Structures are given as C-alpha cells and as structure tokens.
GROMACS .gro file of C-alpha atoms in nm:
model
  282
    1MET     CA    1  -2.108  -2.197   0.557
    2ARG     CA    2  -2.097  -1.971   0.850
    3LEU     CA    3  -1.758  -1.690   0.860
    4GLU     CA    4  -1.568  -1.631   1.152
    5ARG     CA    5  -1.306  -1.534   1.337
    6GLN     CA    6  -1.069  -1.783   1.480
    7HIS     CA    7  -0.887  -1.664   1.694
    8SER     CA    8  -0.554  -1.805   1.862
    9LYS     CA    9  -0.635  -1.651   2.162
   10SER     CA   10  -0.917  -1.399   2.364
   11ILE     CA   11  -0.969  -1.051   2.373
   12GLU     CA   12  -1.085  -0.922   2.684
   13GLY     CA   13  -1.387  -0.617   2.624
   14PRO     CA   14  -1.510  -0.531   2.259
   15VAL     CA   15  -1.366  -0.405   2.004
   16ILE     CA   16  -1.454  -0.054   1.865
   17ALA     CA   17  -1.387   0.016   1.456
   18LEU     CA   18  -1.398   0.325   1.255
   19ASP     CA   19  -1.330   0.363   0.871
   20THR     CA   20  -1.394   0.626   0.623
   21SER     CA   21  -1.185   0.519   0.309
   22THR     CA   22  -1.526   0.507   0.134
   23ALA     CA   23  -1.785   0.788   0.090
   24SER     CA   24  -1.949   0.693   0.453
   25MET     CA   25  -1.843   0.715   0.782
   26ALA     CA   26  -1.912   0.287   0.944
   27ALA     CA   27  -1.815   0.257   1.300
   28ALA     CA   28  -1.934  -0.098   1.491
   29VAL     CA   29  -1.840  -0.170   1.863
   30VAL     CA   30  -1.822  -0.557   1.860
   31HIS     CA   31  -1.700  -0.823   2.120
   32GLY     CA   32  -1.593  -1.185   1.997
   33ASN     CA   33  -1.934  -1.272   1.730
   34GLU     CA   34  -2.163  -1.021   1.885
   35VAL     CA   35  -2.213  -0.696   1.722
   36MET     CA   36  -2.321  -0.529   1.969
   37GLY     CA   37  -2.450  -0.144   1.757
   38GLU     CA   38  -2.378  -0.036   1.439
   39VAL     CA   39  -2.319   0.275   1.217
   40GLN     CA   40  -2.347   0.383   0.859
   41SER     CA   41  -2.410   0.772   0.785
   42LEU     CA   42  -2.283   0.930   0.431
   43ALA     CA   43  -2.294   1.315   0.636
   44GLU     CA   44  -2.025   1.495   0.760
   45ARG     CA   45  -1.760   1.196   0.725
   46ASN     CA   46  -1.490   1.394   0.671
   47HIS     CA   47  -1.519   1.613   0.968
   48SER     CA   48  -1.389   1.477   1.286
   49VAL     CA   49  -1.580   1.653   1.514
   50HIS     CA   50  -1.881   1.476   1.382
   51VAL     CA   51  -1.738   1.130   1.376
   52VAL     CA   52  -1.604   1.159   1.728
   53ALA     CA   53  -2.006   1.286   1.835
   54HIS     CA   54  -2.096   0.889   1.668
   55LEU     CA   55  -1.812   0.687   1.823
   56LYS     CA   56  -1.845   0.862   2.190
   57GLN     CA   57  -2.316   0.825   2.091
   58LEU     CA   58  -2.296   0.514   1.928
   59LEU     CA   59  -2.080   0.329   2.260
   60ALA     CA   60  -2.338   0.490   2.518
   61SER     CA   61  -2.587   0.336   2.324
   62CYS     CA   62  -2.433  -0.056   2.352
   63GLY     CA   63  -2.359   0.090   2.730
   64VAL     CA   64  -2.000   0.070   2.627
   65THR     CA   65  -1.716   0.273   2.797
   66GLU     CA   66  -1.436   0.379   2.680
   67GLN     CA   67  -1.217   0.229   3.006
   68SER     CA   68  -1.382  -0.150   2.933
   69LEU     CA   69  -1.279  -0.154   2.526
   70ALA     CA   70  -1.035  -0.418   2.402
   71GLY     CA   71  -0.875  -0.183   2.215
   72ILE     CA   72  -0.968   0.048   1.895
   73ALA     CA   73  -0.962  -0.091   1.530
   74VAL     CA   74  -0.943   0.175   1.190
   75GLY     CA   75  -0.970   0.071   0.862
   76LYS     CA   76  -0.636   0.231   0.657
   77GLY     CA   77  -0.775   0.224   0.313
   78PRO     CA   78  -0.695   0.279   0.041
   79GLY     CA   79  -0.902   0.521  -0.068
   80SER     CA   80  -1.012   0.855   0.015
   81TYR     CA   81  -0.706   1.072   0.102
   82THR     CA   82  -0.899   1.292   0.314
   83GLY     CA   83  -1.125   1.031   0.458
   84MET     CA   84  -0.888   0.801   0.566
   85ARG     CA   85  -0.659   1.052   0.740
   86ILE     CA   86  -1.000   1.196   0.905
   87ALA     CA   87  -1.072   0.813   1.043
   88VAL     CA   88  -0.670   0.737   1.148
   89SER     CA   89  -0.649   1.061   1.329
   90VAL     CA   90  -0.961   1.028   1.500
   91ALA     CA   91  -0.872   0.646   1.578
   92LYS     CA   92  -0.501   0.769   1.699
   93THR     CA   93  -0.622   1.051   1.934
   94LEU     CA   94  -0.911   0.808   2.114
   95ALA     CA   95  -0.572   0.516   2.145
   96TRP     CA   96  -0.338   0.783   2.297
   97VAL     CA   97  -0.588   0.954   2.523
   98TRP     CA   98  -0.815   0.677   2.557
   99LYS     CA   99  -0.538   0.461   2.701
  100LYS     CA  100  -0.589   0.145   2.399
  101PRO     CA  101  -0.421  -0.029   2.130
  102LEU     CA  102  -0.451   0.054   1.825
  103VAL     CA  103  -0.517  -0.190   1.505
  104GLY     CA  104  -0.516  -0.098   1.150
  105VAL     CA  105  -0.748  -0.276   0.938
  106SER     CA  106  -0.697  -0.334   0.565
  107SER     CA  107  -1.014  -0.141   0.419
  108LEU     CA  108  -1.086  -0.367   0.098
  109GLU     CA  109  -0.963  -0.673   0.331
  110ALA     CA  110  -1.308  -0.577   0.508
  111ILE     CA  111  -1.458  -0.533   0.188
  112ALA     CA  112  -1.407  -0.812   0.079
  113TYR     CA  113  -1.460  -1.054   0.410
  114GLY     CA  114  -1.800  -0.883   0.454
  115ALA     CA  115  -1.879  -0.889   0.054
  116LEU     CA  116  -1.804  -1.286   0.081
  117GLN     CA  117  -2.016  -1.270   0.422
  118ARG     CA  118  -2.332  -1.133   0.241
  119GLY     CA  119  -2.334  -1.344  -0.075
  120ILE     CA  120  -2.321  -1.663   0.157
  121GLU     CA  121  -2.542  -1.569   0.340
  122ALA     CA  122  -2.784  -1.479   0.020
  123LEU     CA  123  -2.726  -1.859  -0.077
  124GLU     CA  124  -2.764  -2.023   0.205
  125ALA     CA  125  -3.096  -1.885   0.186
  126SER     CA  126  -3.213  -2.052  -0.117
  127VAL     CA  127  -2.976  -2.243  -0.157
  128PRO     CA  128  -2.907  -2.598   0.056
  129LEU     CA  129  -2.597  -2.565   0.148
  130ALA     CA  130  -2.452  -2.935  -0.001
  131ALA     CA  131  -2.417  -2.664  -0.314
  132HIS     CA  132  -2.179  -2.533  -0.181
  133ALA     CA  133  -1.982  -2.794   0.028
  134GLU     CA  134  -1.766  -2.912  -0.371
  135ASN     CA  135  -1.420  -2.902  -0.383
  136GLY     CA  136  -1.222  -2.577  -0.505
  137GLU     CA  137  -1.096  -2.202  -0.326
  138GLN     CA  138  -1.383  -1.865  -0.378
  139TRP     CA  139  -1.175  -1.530  -0.491
  140VAL     CA  140  -1.280  -1.237  -0.412
  141LEU     CA  141  -1.151  -0.897  -0.481
  142PRO     CA  142  -1.283  -0.594  -0.397
  143ILE     CA  143  -1.331  -0.274  -0.588
  144MET     CA  144  -1.267   0.030  -0.476
  145ASP     CA  145  -1.278   0.307  -0.824
  146ALA     CA  146  -1.002   0.525  -0.810
  147ARG     CA  147  -1.074   0.708  -1.179
  148ARG     CA  148  -0.935   0.711  -1.474
  149GLY     CA  149  -1.055   0.382  -1.525
  150GLN     CA  150  -0.843   0.242  -1.247
  151VAL     CA  151  -0.993   0.048  -0.907
  152TYR     CA  152  -0.807   0.001  -0.604
  153SER     CA  153  -0.790  -0.400  -0.509
  154SER     CA  154  -0.629  -0.656  -0.419
  155GLY     CA  155  -0.693  -1.008  -0.372
  156PHE     CA  156  -0.817  -1.261  -0.098
  157ARG     CA  157  -0.935  -1.731  -0.078
  158MET     CA  158  -1.134  -1.852   0.083
  159THR     CA  159  -1.026  -2.204   0.061
  160SER     CA  160  -1.216  -2.561   0.082
  161ASP     CA  161  -1.111  -2.589   0.411
  162GLY     CA  162  -1.194  -2.291   0.494
  163GLU     CA  163  -0.909  -2.060   0.575
  164TRP     CA  164  -0.945  -1.704   0.454
  165GLU     CA  165  -0.589  -1.635   0.307
  166ARG     CA  166  -0.438  -1.317   0.093
  167TRP     CA  167  -0.244  -1.367  -0.233
  168GLU     CA  168  -0.246  -1.018  -0.419
  169ASN     CA  169  -0.156  -0.725  -0.178
  170ASP     CA  170  -0.348  -0.367  -0.224
  171ALA     CA  171  -0.311  -0.185  -0.476
  172VAL     CA  172  -0.412   0.087  -0.761
  173LYS     CA  173  -0.454  -0.121  -1.119
  174LEU     CA  174  -0.665  -0.035  -1.454
  175MET     CA  175  -0.909  -0.267  -1.454
  176HIS     CA  176  -0.899  -0.357  -1.756
  177GLY     CA  177  -0.525  -0.521  -1.652
  178TRP     CA  178  -0.647  -0.638  -1.318
  179VAL     CA  179  -0.953  -0.858  -1.502
  180ASP     CA  180  -0.694  -0.991  -1.747
  181ASP     CA  181  -0.433  -1.086  -1.441
  182VAL     CA  182  -0.739  -1.264  -1.243
  183ILE     CA  183  -0.794  -1.495  -1.568
  184VAL     CA  184  -0.439  -1.568  -1.618
  185ARG     CA  185  -0.433  -1.714  -1.244
  186ALA     CA  186  -0.796  -1.851  -1.185
  187LYS     CA  187  -0.644  -2.104  -1.531
  188ALA     CA  188  -0.297  -2.117  -1.402
  189SER     CA  189  -0.515  -2.269  -1.041
  190ALA     CA  190  -0.669  -2.524  -1.296
  191GLU     CA  191  -0.349  -2.727  -1.217
  192LEU     CA  192  -0.337  -2.649  -0.865
  193SER     CA  193  -0.530  -2.951  -0.626
  194SER     CA  194  -0.756  -2.707  -0.503
  195PRO     CA  195  -0.885  -2.476  -0.820
  196VAL     CA  196  -1.073  -2.173  -0.748
  197ARG     CA  197  -1.476  -2.198  -0.891
  198LYS     CA  198  -1.578  -1.902  -0.816
  199ILE     CA  199  -1.466  -1.564  -0.830
  200TRP     CA  200  -1.694  -1.250  -0.613
  201LEU     CA  201  -1.635  -0.917  -0.772
  202ALA     CA  202  -1.664  -0.689  -0.463
  203GLY     CA  203  -1.725  -0.336  -0.366
  204ASP     CA  204  -1.855  -0.024  -0.623
  205LEU     CA  205  -1.864  -0.128  -0.922
  206SER     CA  206  -2.080   0.114  -1.091
  207GLN     CA  207  -1.802   0.305  -1.281
  208HIS     CA  208  -1.662  -0.106  -1.399
  209GLU     CA  209  -1.991  -0.305  -1.547
  210ALA     CA  210  -1.824  -0.314  -1.869
  211GLU     CA  211  -1.543  -0.469  -1.697
  212ALA     CA  212  -1.742  -0.600  -1.458
  213GLU     CA  213  -1.922  -0.846  -1.721
  214ARG     CA  214  -1.579  -0.864  -1.941
  215LEU     CA  215  -1.458  -1.050  -1.634
  216GLN     CA  216  -1.845  -1.271  -1.606
  217GLN     CA  217  -1.786  -1.358  -2.038
  218LEU     CA  218  -1.385  -1.495  -1.948
  219GLY     CA  219  -1.487  -1.661  -1.681
  220LYS     CA  220  -1.741  -1.828  -1.815
  221GLN     CA  221  -1.521  -1.950  -2.100
  222ILE     CA  222  -1.304  -2.114  -1.832
  223GLY     CA  223  -1.560  -2.279  -1.695
  224ILE     CA  224  -1.555  -2.043  -1.343
  225GLU     CA  225  -1.843  -1.813  -1.233
  226VAL     CA  226  -1.843  -1.473  -1.177
  227ALA     CA  227  -2.056  -1.353  -0.969
  228ARG     CA  228  -2.102  -0.904  -0.873
  229GLN     CA  229  -2.200  -0.827  -0.534
  230PRO     CA  230  -2.226  -0.474  -0.483
  231TYR     CA  231  -2.151  -0.384  -0.150
  232VAL     CA  232  -2.108  -0.077   0.087
  233LEU     CA  233  -1.820  -0.124   0.394
  234GLU     CA  234  -1.966  -0.248   0.717
  235GLY     CA  235  -1.791  -0.157   1.017
  236ARG     CA  236  -1.860  -0.466   1.166
  237TRP     CA  237  -1.609  -0.587   0.943
  238ILE     CA  238  -1.294  -0.385   1.010
  239ALA     CA  239  -1.384  -0.490   1.405
  240TYR     CA  240  -1.432  -0.872   1.357
  241LEU     CA  241  -1.009  -0.815   1.152
  242GLY     CA  242  -0.930  -0.570   1.420
  243GLN     CA  243  -1.006  -0.825   1.649
  244GLN     CA  244  -0.825  -1.125   1.542
  245LEU     CA  245  -0.483  -0.856   1.524
  246LEU     CA  246  -0.544  -0.737   1.851
  247ALA     CA  247  -0.586  -1.111   1.977
  248SER     CA  248  -0.246  -1.221   1.816
  249GLY     CA  249  -0.049  -0.971   1.973
  250VAL     CA  250  -0.030  -0.691   1.726
  251SER     CA  251  -0.060  -0.359   1.799
  252GLU     CA  252  -0.011   0.014   1.584
  253ASN     CA  253   0.230   0.258   1.754
  254VAL     CA  254   0.008   0.579   1.788
  255HIS     CA  255   0.268   0.847   1.664
  256THR     CA  256   0.413   0.746   1.341
  257PHE     CA  257   0.071   0.481   1.228
  258ALA     CA  258  -0.047   0.635   0.945
  259PRO     CA  259  -0.306   0.527   0.673
  260ASN     CA  260  -0.184   0.275   0.304
  261TYR     CA  261  -0.168   0.626   0.076
  262THR     CA  262  -0.071   0.347  -0.191
  263GLN     CA  263  -0.098   0.559  -0.566
  264LEU     CA  264   0.054   0.840  -0.390
  265THR     CA  265   0.410   0.923  -0.342
  266GLU     CA  266   0.653   1.087  -0.092
  267ALA     CA  267   0.637   1.411  -0.199
  268GLU     CA  268   0.313   1.478  -0.293
  269VAL     CA  269   0.153   1.258   0.035
  270LYS     CA  270   0.411   1.545   0.260
  271LEU     CA  271   0.224   1.845  -0.049
  272LYS     CA  272  -0.143   1.710   0.057
  273GLU     CA  273  -0.089   1.760   0.417
  274LYS     CA  274   0.079   2.092   0.352
  275GLN     CA  275  -0.252   2.220   0.199
  276ALA     CA  276  -0.472   1.990   0.462
  277GLU     CA  277  -0.276   2.225   0.703
  278GLU     CA  278  -0.279   2.563   0.547
  279GLY     CA  279  -0.737   2.492   0.512
  280VAL     CA  280  -0.754   2.387   0.921
  281ASN     CA  281  -0.488   2.718   1.003
  282GLY     CA  282  -0.698   2.956   0.676
   0.00000   0.00000   0.00000
C-alpha cells in the first residue's frame, strides 16, 4: 500500500516547500510524485537569510528556476512560534517577489502523512502485502511537544478505501487527556462499518514515552494495535499536500496569511510580534 496524492487536476511545474515549525528546517522541490531535491537541517533554522539561501541552493541543485515553479507550499504550524514566523515570512516574500501562488499546509498533517508512509514502507519490507488488506481504518496521531505535559496534536485516518481524512483539528492538548479521548473514540468506532484497526502515534515522542506506552496498553485491551512511529518532518510531505491544495484551486493571500499559533491569544501574538520587532531593531 503506497500513499500517493490523487489530484483533481494536474498542475504545471514543480512545487517548492518549506517548514520550520519543528526543531529542523525541512524543504523540498517536488513535481508530481517525483522528489527532485530535499534538504533537512538543524542549523540556522531561525535565520531567514540562511533559509532563503538554502532554498535558492535547492532550486539550483534541481535545475529549477523560480519562473518554472507552479507554487510555494509552507508549513503553517502549529509549533515553534519563532520557527513558524520565519518559514511563513520567507514563503510570503518569495510568493510576492516571484508572483507565485502560496498555500499553507498543516505541519501536523504533514507529520501524520509522512509518518504513515514511512511506517507502511517498513511493514511492506517485512510483511506480505496481503497482511494489509483487512478491513478497517488506520488512525494517525501526530505529536509535537508543547511543554508542561502538553502536545500539539490532531487526528487523521486512512480509510479502508484508501482515502485520507482529518477527524480532529490541530490543537494544544494535555497528553494524558488526549490518550483517554482517543481510546473512547476508538471504542465507539467498533460499532461502525469500518472500525479503527490500528493507531499510529507519530512524531517527537521523547517527552511523552509514558503516555505513549499507556496508549499502547489501553489499545491492547480493546484489540487495537498502537504503533509508535518516531518521525522528523520531511519537506516532501509539505510539498505533496501543497500540490493537492494548488490542484484544487486553493491559494492564500500573501498579505494576510499567518501561521497557526494555536496556543496563543491574540494579545499574546501581538506582544510576541512587538518583542520580535524590537529585537531586530534594537
């Protein structure tokens, strides 16, 4: 089983993607199902000058010019406040200067989609494909640490028909309560025609090992396998999801587009923006 985006219509040219909402900078150039180039760097993620240089080097290595791009996809978070602002600011600037459409992709959805792809690839390498043919849904819970026992998370499903769907919005959650909520929902799915048969817990699990283990034990009690899938976001999945949005005609306003701050109130966002500006001008 391979996950591939089916586009409602084709788009002309490659897409460049960027995300800095996690601990690393992830970028890629993708055309259809071909990954033309990809970079992932823990260094200098929070400096826009270096991010732009990385993107230009990436385009050059792929033999792609900005004129030939079909669009720009950017991870809009949630995640690191500073990181999100850098990626979105760079993407907005490039979209304006290059006169290319811009789309924002949930960084959590990209983690979920990429982790499921990698998890299935690993299974296919060791288990016959027929083993994946049973009925039922696979759920993916992307995880980013938000400190103090909290996580940025959401919920996605791959249906038995191969459709990719969201069932929970991006939000900040207490990990303990999120585990309980997922189990309640999983139990309820048993009454449906397509119950959940496997749950993937994906992303940065290092600060939440105890709750991950608890989810596995609770899942076992109700006959649902819970697989841990440690995963670092890859730029290709921002690009693939961005292609889907571009193909459906979605495009952001480069002047008003903003990251998904999730945890912050409007007043807190304005305060942080003021502090960031003072830091630059000071």
